[in-house]
Amino acid sequence: VLRKLKVFREFYVLIVSYVYFTRVALYLLTSMLPCRYAWVTVVTSEAVTLLLFVVVGYKFRPMVDNQYLRLDLDVNDVGGGQTSTELGQTGWSNRPDTDIPPYGDRRDRV
């Protein structure tokens, strides 16, 4: 549980830092630069935004042993270990609540 909180705390600090940088630091940069260098603040803002997306994507990337998606499965919770194919359900078209005929049996109505 503490590992989850650590990652979200880091995410929170990252977002707050991004917001303060893009609001305060870029405002100060804009006020210090001459008008002909106004593009520097736009490039800096876009670079910081790209950096934020890369860092967030790296921190929350899919992993084999993902601590957020860990399930505590018990044999009794699964229902005897039978899968849907063992129970006779092989796909969407075999659902009893649909009245749509299979694709090959469709007849054009005139």
Short mmCIF file of N, CA, C and O in Angstrom, two decimals:
data_model
loop_
_atom_site.label_atom_id
_atom_site.label_comp_id
_atom_site.label_asym_id
_atom_site.label_seq_id
_atom_site.Cartn_x
_atom_site.Cartn_y
_atom_site.Cartn_z
N VAL A 1 0.83 -1.19 0.00
CA VAL A 1 0.00 0.00 0.00
C VAL A 1 0.87 1.25 0.00
O VAL A 1 0.57 2.22 -0.67
N LEU A 2 1.98 1.22 0.73
CA LEU A 2 2.85 2.39 0.79
C LEU A 2 3.55 2.66 -0.53
O LEU A 2 3.81 3.82 -0.86
N ARG A 3 3.83 1.60 -1.31
CA ARG A 3 4.43 1.81 -2.63
C ARG A 3 3.47 2.55 -3.55
O ARG A 3 3.87 3.39 -4.33
N LYS A 4 2.19 2.21 -3.46
CA LYS A 4 1.20 2.90 -4.29
C LYS A 4 1.13 4.37 -3.93
O LYS A 4 1.08 5.23 -4.80
N LEU A 5 1.15 4.66 -2.63
CA LEU A 5 1.09 6.05 -2.20
C LEU A 5 2.34 6.81 -2.60
O LEU A 5 2.26 8.00 -2.92
N LYS A 6 3.48 6.15 -2.62
CA LYS A 6 4.72 6.81 -3.02
C LYS A 6 4.67 7.22 -4.48
O LYS A 6 5.06 8.34 -4.83
N VAL A 7 4.17 6.35 -5.34
CA VAL A 7 4.08 6.67 -6.76
C VAL A 7 3.10 7.80 -7.00
O VAL A 7 3.37 8.73 -7.78
N PHE A 8 1.97 7.79 -6.32
CA PHE A 8 1.00 8.86 -6.51
C PHE A 8 1.47 10.17 -5.88
O PHE A 8 1.15 11.24 -6.37
N ARG A 9 2.26 10.09 -4.82
CA ARG A 9 2.84 11.31 -4.26
C ARG A 9 3.83 11.92 -5.25
O ARG A 9 3.84 13.13 -5.46
N GLU A 10 4.66 11.07 -5.88
CA GLU A 10 5.57 11.56 -6.91
C GLU A 10 4.81 12.16 -8.09
O GLU A 10 5.23 13.19 -8.64
N PHE A 11 3.71 11.54 -8.46
CA PHE A 11 2.89 12.07 -9.55
C PHE A 11 2.31 13.43 -9.17
O PHE A 11 2.30 14.36 -9.98
N TYR A 12 1.84 13.56 -7.94
CA TYR A 12 1.27 14.82 -7.46
C TYR A 12 2.33 15.92 -7.47
O TYR A 12 2.07 17.04 -7.93
N VAL A 13 3.52 15.62 -6.99
CA VAL A 13 4.60 16.60 -6.98
C VAL A 13 4.97 16.99 -8.40
O VAL A 13 5.23 18.17 -8.70
N LEU A 14 4.98 16.04 -9.30
CA LEU A 14 5.29 16.31 -10.70
C LEU A 14 4.26 17.25 -11.33
O LEU A 14 4.62 18.21 -12.01
N ILE A 15 2.99 17.00 -11.09
CA ILE A 15 1.94 17.84 -11.66
C ILE A 15 1.97 19.25 -11.06
O ILE A 15 1.84 20.25 -11.78
N VAL A 16 2.15 19.35 -9.75
CA VAL A 16 2.21 20.67 -9.11
C VAL A 16 3.42 21.44 -9.62
O VAL A 16 3.33 22.65 -9.91
N SER A 17 4.55 20.78 -9.78
CA SER A 17 5.75 21.43 -10.32
C SER A 17 5.51 21.91 -11.74
O SER A 17 5.91 23.02 -12.11
N TYR A 18 4.84 21.09 -12.53
CA TYR A 18 4.54 21.48 -13.91
C TYR A 18 3.63 22.71 -13.95
O TYR A 18 3.87 23.65 -14.71
N VAL A 19 2.62 22.72 -13.11
CA VAL A 19 1.69 23.85 -13.10
C VAL A 19 2.41 25.12 -12.67
O VAL A 19 2.27 26.18 -13.30
N TYR A 20 3.19 25.05 -11.60
CA TYR A 20 3.92 26.24 -11.16
C TYR A 20 4.93 26.70 -12.20
O TYR A 20 5.08 27.90 -12.42
N PHE A 21 5.63 25.77 -12.83
CA PHE A 21 6.60 26.17 -13.83
C PHE A 21 5.94 26.85 -15.01
O PHE A 21 6.40 27.87 -15.49
N THR A 22 4.85 26.24 -15.51
CA THR A 22 4.22 26.81 -16.70
C THR A 22 3.49 28.11 -16.41
O THR A 22 3.26 28.90 -17.32
N ARG A 23 3.12 28.37 -15.17
CA ARG A 23 2.42 29.61 -14.85
C ARG A 23 3.38 30.70 -14.36
O ARG A 23 3.33 31.82 -14.83
N VAL A 24 4.26 30.36 -13.45
CA VAL A 24 5.12 31.38 -12.83
C VAL A 24 6.43 31.55 -13.59
O VAL A 24 6.78 32.66 -13.99
N ALA A 25 7.15 30.47 -13.79
CA ALA A 25 8.48 30.58 -14.41
C ALA A 25 8.38 31.07 -15.85
O ALA A 25 9.21 31.88 -16.29
N LEU A 26 7.39 30.62 -16.58
CA LEU A 26 7.25 31.09 -17.96
C LEU A 26 6.81 32.54 -18.01
O LEU A 26 7.18 33.29 -18.92
N TYR A 27 6.03 32.98 -17.04
CA TYR A 27 5.66 34.40 -16.97
C TYR A 27 6.89 35.26 -16.70
O TYR A 27 7.08 36.31 -17.33
N LEU A 28 7.74 34.81 -15.78
CA LEU A 28 8.97 35.55 -15.50
C LEU A 28 9.90 35.55 -16.71
O LEU A 28 10.53 36.57 -17.02
N LEU A 29 9.98 34.43 -17.40
CA LEU A 29 10.81 34.35 -18.60
C LEU A 29 10.28 35.28 -19.69
O LEU A 29 11.06 35.96 -20.36
N THR A 30 8.98 35.33 -19.85
CA THR A 30 8.37 36.21 -20.85
C THR A 30 8.63 37.67 -20.52
O THR A 30 8.90 38.48 -21.41
N SER A 31 8.57 38.02 -19.25
CA SER A 31 8.78 39.43 -18.87
C SER A 31 10.24 39.84 -18.98
O SER A 31 10.53 41.02 -19.15
N MET A 32 11.18 38.91 -18.92
CA MET A 32 12.59 39.26 -19.01
C MET A 32 13.12 39.29 -20.44
O MET A 32 14.09 39.98 -20.72
N LEU A 33 12.50 38.53 -21.33
CA LEU A 33 13.01 38.45 -22.70
C LEU A 33 12.47 39.59 -23.56
O LEU A 33 11.34 40.06 -23.37
N PRO A 34 13.25 40.02 -24.55
CA PRO A 34 12.71 40.98 -25.51
C PRO A 34 11.62 40.35 -26.37
O PRO A 34 11.49 39.12 -26.44
N CYS A 35 10.84 41.17 -27.02
CA CYS A 35 9.69 40.67 -27.81
C CYS A 35 10.11 39.75 -28.95
O CYS A 35 9.39 38.83 -29.29
N ARG A 36 11.27 40.00 -29.52
CA ARG A 36 11.68 39.16 -30.65
C ARG A 36 12.05 37.75 -30.22
O ARG A 36 12.18 36.86 -31.05
N TYR A 37 12.23 37.52 -28.91
CA TYR A 37 12.51 36.18 -28.40
C TYR A 37 11.30 35.58 -27.68
O TYR A 37 11.46 34.71 -26.82
N ALA A 38 10.13 36.00 -28.04
CA ALA A 38 8.92 35.46 -27.41
C ALA A 38 8.72 33.98 -27.73
O ALA A 38 8.09 33.26 -26.96
N TRP A 39 9.29 33.55 -28.82
CA TRP A 39 9.16 32.14 -29.21
C TRP A 39 9.88 31.22 -28.23
O TRP A 39 9.55 30.03 -28.14
N VAL A 40 10.83 31.74 -27.48
CA VAL A 40 11.57 30.91 -26.53
C VAL A 40 10.64 30.39 -25.44
O VAL A 40 10.74 29.23 -25.02
N THR A 41 9.72 31.22 -25.00
CA THR A 41 8.79 30.77 -23.96
C THR A 41 7.85 29.70 -24.49
O THR A 41 7.51 28.77 -23.76
N VAL A 42 7.44 29.81 -25.74
CA VAL A 42 6.57 28.80 -26.33
C VAL A 42 7.31 27.47 -26.47
O VAL A 42 6.77 26.40 -26.12
N VAL A 43 8.55 27.53 -26.92
CA VAL A 43 9.35 26.31 -27.07
C VAL A 43 9.62 25.69 -25.71
O VAL A 43 9.53 24.46 -25.54
N THR A 44 9.91 26.53 -24.72
CA THR A 44 10.15 26.02 -23.36
C THR A 44 8.90 25.37 -22.80
O THR A 44 8.97 24.29 -22.19
N SER A 45 7.76 25.99 -23.00
CA SER A 45 6.50 25.42 -22.52
C SER A 45 6.21 24.08 -23.17
O SER A 45 5.82 23.11 -22.50
N GLU A 46 6.40 24.00 -24.48
CA GLU A 46 6.16 22.74 -25.19
C GLU A 46 7.16 21.66 -24.77
O GLU A 46 6.79 20.48 -24.65
N ALA A 47 8.40 22.04 -24.54
CA ALA A 47 9.40 21.06 -24.11
C ALA A 47 9.09 20.53 -22.72
O ALA A 47 9.23 19.32 -22.45
N VAL A 48 8.65 21.40 -21.84
CA VAL A 48 8.29 20.96 -20.48
C VAL A 48 7.06 20.07 -20.52
O VAL A 48 6.97 19.07 -19.80
N THR A 49 6.11 20.39 -21.38
CA THR A 49 4.92 19.54 -21.52
C THR A 49 5.29 18.17 -22.07
O THR A 49 4.80 17.14 -21.59
N LEU A 50 6.16 18.13 -23.06
CA LEU A 50 6.63 16.86 -23.59
C LEU A 50 7.36 16.06 -22.52
O LEU A 50 7.15 14.85 -22.37
N LEU A 51 8.20 16.73 -21.74
CA LEU A 51 8.91 16.06 -20.66
C LEU A 51 7.93 15.50 -19.63
O LEU A 51 8.12 14.38 -19.14
N LEU A 52 6.88 16.25 -19.31
CA LEU A 52 5.87 15.76 -18.36
C LEU A 52 5.20 14.49 -18.89
O LEU A 52 5.07 13.51 -18.16
N PHE A 53 4.81 14.49 -20.16
CA PHE A 53 4.15 13.32 -20.73
C PHE A 53 5.08 12.11 -20.77
O PHE A 53 4.65 10.98 -20.51
N VAL A 54 6.35 12.33 -21.06
CA VAL A 54 7.30 11.22 -21.11
C VAL A 54 7.51 10.64 -19.72
O VAL A 54 7.52 9.42 -19.53
N VAL A 55 7.65 11.51 -18.72
CA VAL A 55 7.88 11.03 -17.35
C VAL A 55 6.65 10.29 -16.83
O VAL A 55 6.76 9.23 -16.22
N VAL A 56 5.46 10.84 -17.06
CA VAL A 56 4.23 10.17 -16.60
C VAL A 56 4.05 8.84 -17.33
O VAL A 56 3.67 7.84 -16.73
N GLY A 57 4.33 8.82 -18.62
CA GLY A 57 4.23 7.58 -19.38
C GLY A 57 5.22 6.54 -18.90
O GLY A 57 4.93 5.34 -18.87
N TYR A 58 6.40 6.98 -18.48
CA TYR A 58 7.40 6.05 -17.98
C TYR A 58 7.00 5.52 -16.60
O TYR A 58 7.15 4.34 -16.32
N LYS A 59 6.50 6.39 -15.75
CA LYS A 59 6.13 5.95 -14.40
C LYS A 59 4.93 5.01 -14.40
O LYS A 59 4.83 4.12 -13.57
N PHE A 60 3.99 5.20 -15.31
CA PHE A 60 2.78 4.39 -15.35
C PHE A 60 2.75 3.48 -16.57
O PHE A 60 1.69 3.19 -17.11
N ARG A 61 3.90 3.00 -16.99
CA ARG A 61 3.97 2.11 -18.15
C ARG A 61 3.44 0.72 -17.77
O ARG A 61 3.47 0.34 -16.59
N PRO A 62 2.94 -0.04 -18.73
CA PRO A 62 2.48 -1.40 -18.44
C PRO A 62 3.65 -2.28 -18.03
O PRO A 62 4.71 -2.25 -18.65
N MET A 63 3.45 -3.04 -16.98
CA MET A 63 4.49 -3.94 -16.49
C MET A 63 3.88 -5.32 -16.26
O MET A 63 2.68 -5.45 -16.08
N VAL A 64 4.73 -6.31 -16.27
CA VAL A 64 4.27 -7.67 -16.03
C VAL A 64 3.78 -7.80 -14.59
O VAL A 64 2.71 -8.34 -14.34
N ASP A 65 4.53 -7.30 -13.65
CA ASP A 65 4.16 -7.38 -12.24
C ASP A 65 3.69 -6.00 -11.78
O ASP A 65 4.37 -5.31 -11.04
N ASN A 66 2.53 -5.58 -12.25
CA ASN A 66 2.00 -4.27 -11.93
C ASN A 66 1.35 -4.29 -10.56
O ASN A 66 0.43 -5.06 -10.30
N GLN A 67 1.82 -3.44 -9.66
CA GLN A 67 1.31 -3.44 -8.30
C GLN A 67 -0.11 -2.87 -8.19
O GLN A 67 -0.79 -3.08 -7.20
N TYR A 68 -0.57 -2.16 -9.20
CA TYR A 68 -1.91 -1.59 -9.16
C TYR A 68 -2.97 -2.56 -9.67
O TYR A 68 -4.14 -2.40 -9.38
N LEU A 69 -2.58 -3.53 -10.46
CA LEU A 69 -3.53 -4.48 -11.03
C LEU A 69 -3.40 -5.86 -10.42
O LEU A 69 -3.89 -6.83 -10.98
N ARG A 70 -2.76 -5.97 -9.31
CA ARG A 70 -2.57 -7.26 -8.66
C ARG A 70 -3.90 -7.75 -8.09
O ARG A 70 -4.59 -7.03 -7.39
N LEU A 71 -4.26 -8.98 -8.42
CA LEU A 71 -5.51 -9.56 -7.95
C LEU A 71 -5.21 -10.68 -6.98
O LEU A 71 -4.30 -11.47 -7.19
N ASP A 72 -5.98 -10.75 -5.93
CA ASP A 72 -5.87 -11.85 -4.98
C ASP A 72 -6.92 -12.89 -5.33
O ASP A 72 -8.07 -12.79 -4.92
N LEU A 73 -6.53 -13.86 -6.16
CA LEU A 73 -7.47 -14.89 -6.59
C LEU A 73 -7.41 -16.08 -5.66
O LEU A 73 -6.34 -16.54 -5.27
N ASP A 74 -8.57 -16.58 -5.32
CA ASP A 74 -8.67 -17.79 -4.53
C ASP A 74 -9.36 -18.83 -5.40
O ASP A 74 -10.19 -18.49 -6.26
N VAL A 75 -9.05 -20.08 -5.23
CA VAL A 75 -9.63 -21.15 -6.06
C VAL A 75 -11.14 -21.16 -5.90
O VAL A 75 -11.88 -21.39 -6.85
N ASN A 76 -11.65 -20.88 -4.73
CA ASN A 76 -13.09 -20.89 -4.50
C ASN A 76 -13.79 -19.72 -5.18
O ASN A 76 -14.97 -19.80 -5.51
N ASP A 77 -13.08 -18.61 -5.41
CA ASP A 77 -13.69 -17.45 -6.04
C ASP A 77 -13.86 -17.61 -7.54
O ASP A 77 -14.68 -16.97 -8.14
N VAL A 78 -13.08 -18.48 -8.17
CA VAL A 78 -13.09 -18.62 -9.62
C VAL A 78 -14.30 -19.39 -10.10
O VAL A 78 -14.72 -19.26 -11.23
N GLY A 79 -14.90 -20.18 -9.28
CA GLY A 79 -16.08 -20.93 -9.68
C GLY A 79 -15.74 -22.34 -10.11
O GLY A 79 -16.28 -22.83 -11.10
N GLY A 80 -14.85 -22.98 -9.41
CA GLY A 80 -14.52 -24.36 -9.72
C GLY A 80 -13.49 -24.52 -10.81
O GLY A 80 -13.20 -25.62 -11.23
N GLY A 81 -12.93 -23.46 -11.31
CA GLY A 81 -11.88 -23.55 -12.30
C GLY A 81 -12.36 -23.77 -13.71
O GLY A 81 -11.59 -24.12 -14.57
N GLN A 82 -13.66 -23.63 -14.00
CA GLN A 82 -14.16 -23.82 -15.34
C GLN A 82 -14.09 -22.51 -16.10
O GLN A 82 -14.43 -21.46 -15.59
N THR A 83 -13.67 -22.59 -17.34
CA THR A 83 -13.63 -21.41 -18.18
C THR A 83 -14.92 -21.34 -19.00
O THR A 83 -15.73 -22.26 -19.01
N SER A 84 -15.08 -20.23 -19.71
CA SER A 84 -16.31 -20.06 -20.48
C SER A 84 -16.40 -21.05 -21.63
O SER A 84 -17.49 -21.46 -22.00
N THR A 85 -15.26 -21.47 -22.20
CA THR A 85 -15.34 -22.44 -23.29
C THR A 85 -15.68 -23.82 -22.77
O THR A 85 -16.31 -24.60 -23.48
N GLU A 86 -15.28 -24.13 -21.54
CA GLU A 86 -15.65 -25.41 -20.97
C GLU A 86 -17.14 -25.46 -20.65
O GLU A 86 -17.74 -26.52 -20.62
N LEU A 87 -17.73 -24.32 -20.41
CA LEU A 87 -19.16 -24.28 -20.09
C LEU A 87 -20.03 -24.24 -21.34
O LEU A 87 -21.24 -24.19 -21.25
N GLY A 88 -19.42 -24.23 -22.53
CA GLY A 88 -20.18 -24.26 -23.76
C GLY A 88 -20.36 -22.90 -24.41
O GLY A 88 -21.00 -22.79 -25.43
N GLN A 89 -19.80 -21.87 -23.86
CA GLN A 89 -19.90 -20.54 -24.44
C GLN A 89 -18.64 -20.30 -25.26
O GLN A 89 -17.56 -20.15 -24.73
N THR A 90 -18.80 -20.28 -26.56
CA THR A 90 -17.62 -20.16 -27.43
C THR A 90 -17.48 -18.79 -28.05
O THR A 90 -16.45 -18.49 -28.60
N GLY A 91 -18.45 -17.95 -27.98
CA GLY A 91 -18.30 -16.64 -28.60
C GLY A 91 -19.55 -15.80 -28.48
O GLY A 91 -20.54 -16.18 -27.88
N TRP A 92 -19.51 -14.64 -29.11
CA TRP A 92 -20.60 -13.67 -29.01
C TRP A 92 -21.87 -14.19 -29.67
O TRP A 92 -22.96 -13.97 -29.19
N SER A 93 -21.74 -14.90 -30.79
CA SER A 93 -22.92 -15.33 -31.52
C SER A 93 -23.70 -16.43 -30.81
O SER A 93 -24.82 -16.72 -31.18
N ASN A 94 -23.11 -17.04 -29.79
CA ASN A 94 -23.81 -18.10 -29.07
C ASN A 94 -24.55 -17.60 -27.84
O ASN A 94 -25.05 -18.39 -27.06
N ARG A 95 -24.62 -16.30 -27.68
CA ARG A 95 -25.34 -15.77 -26.53
C ARG A 95 -26.83 -16.03 -26.71
O ARG A 95 -27.39 -15.79 -27.78
N PRO A 96 -27.52 -16.51 -25.69
CA PRO A 96 -28.93 -16.83 -25.84
C PRO A 96 -29.83 -15.60 -25.95
O PRO A 96 -30.95 -15.69 -26.42
N ASP A 97 -29.35 -14.41 -25.53
CA ASP A 97 -30.22 -13.24 -25.54
C ASP A 97 -30.20 -12.50 -26.87
O ASP A 97 -30.82 -11.46 -27.00
N THR A 98 -29.49 -13.00 -27.86
CA THR A 98 -29.46 -12.33 -29.16
C THR A 98 -30.33 -13.10 -30.14
O THR A 98 -30.38 -14.32 -30.14
N ASP A 99 -31.02 -12.36 -30.98
CA ASP A 99 -31.83 -13.00 -32.00
C ASP A 99 -31.27 -12.72 -33.39
O ASP A 99 -31.96 -12.85 -34.38
N ILE A 100 -30.01 -12.33 -33.46
CA ILE A 100 -29.37 -12.06 -34.74
C ILE A 100 -28.84 -13.37 -35.30
O ILE A 100 -28.11 -14.09 -34.62
N PRO A 101 -29.23 -13.73 -36.53
CA PRO A 101 -28.73 -14.98 -37.11
C PRO A 101 -27.25 -14.84 -37.43
O PRO A 101 -26.73 -13.75 -37.57
N PRO A 102 -26.54 -15.96 -37.54
CA PRO A 102 -25.13 -15.90 -37.92
C PRO A 102 -24.97 -15.23 -39.27
O PRO A 102 -25.90 -15.12 -40.06
N TYR A 103 -23.76 -14.77 -39.57
CA TYR A 103 -23.49 -13.97 -40.76
C TYR A 103 -23.85 -14.71 -42.05
O TYR A 103 -24.40 -14.12 -42.96
N GLY A 104 -23.56 -15.97 -42.15
CA GLY A 104 -23.82 -16.73 -43.36
C GLY A 104 -25.29 -17.00 -43.62
O GLY A 104 -25.68 -17.31 -44.73
N ASP A 105 -26.16 -16.89 -42.62
CA ASP A 105 -27.57 -17.20 -42.78
C ASP A 105 -28.44 -15.98 -43.03
O ASP A 105 -29.66 -16.08 -43.05
N ARG A 106 -27.84 -14.82 -43.22
CA ARG A 106 -28.64 -13.62 -43.46
C ARG A 106 -29.24 -13.68 -44.85
O ARG A 106 -28.62 -14.07 -45.82
N ARG A 107 -30.47 -13.27 -44.92
CA ARG A 107 -31.16 -13.24 -46.21
C ARG A 107 -31.59 -11.79 -46.46
O ARG A 107 -32.13 -11.13 -45.56
N ASP A 108 -31.36 -11.33 -47.65
CA ASP A 108 -31.79 -9.98 -47.99
C ASP A 108 -33.30 -9.94 -48.11
O ASP A 108 -33.90 -10.80 -48.75
N ARG A 109 -33.88 -8.96 -47.49
CA ARG A 109 -35.34 -8.82 -47.59
C ARG A 109 -35.66 -7.81 -48.67
O ARG A 109 -35.03 -6.78 -48.81
N VAL A 110 -36.68 -8.09 -49.43
CA VAL A 110 -37.09 -7.22 -50.52
C VAL A 110 -38.24 -6.38 -50.11
O VAL A 110 -39.08 -6.64 -49.37
#
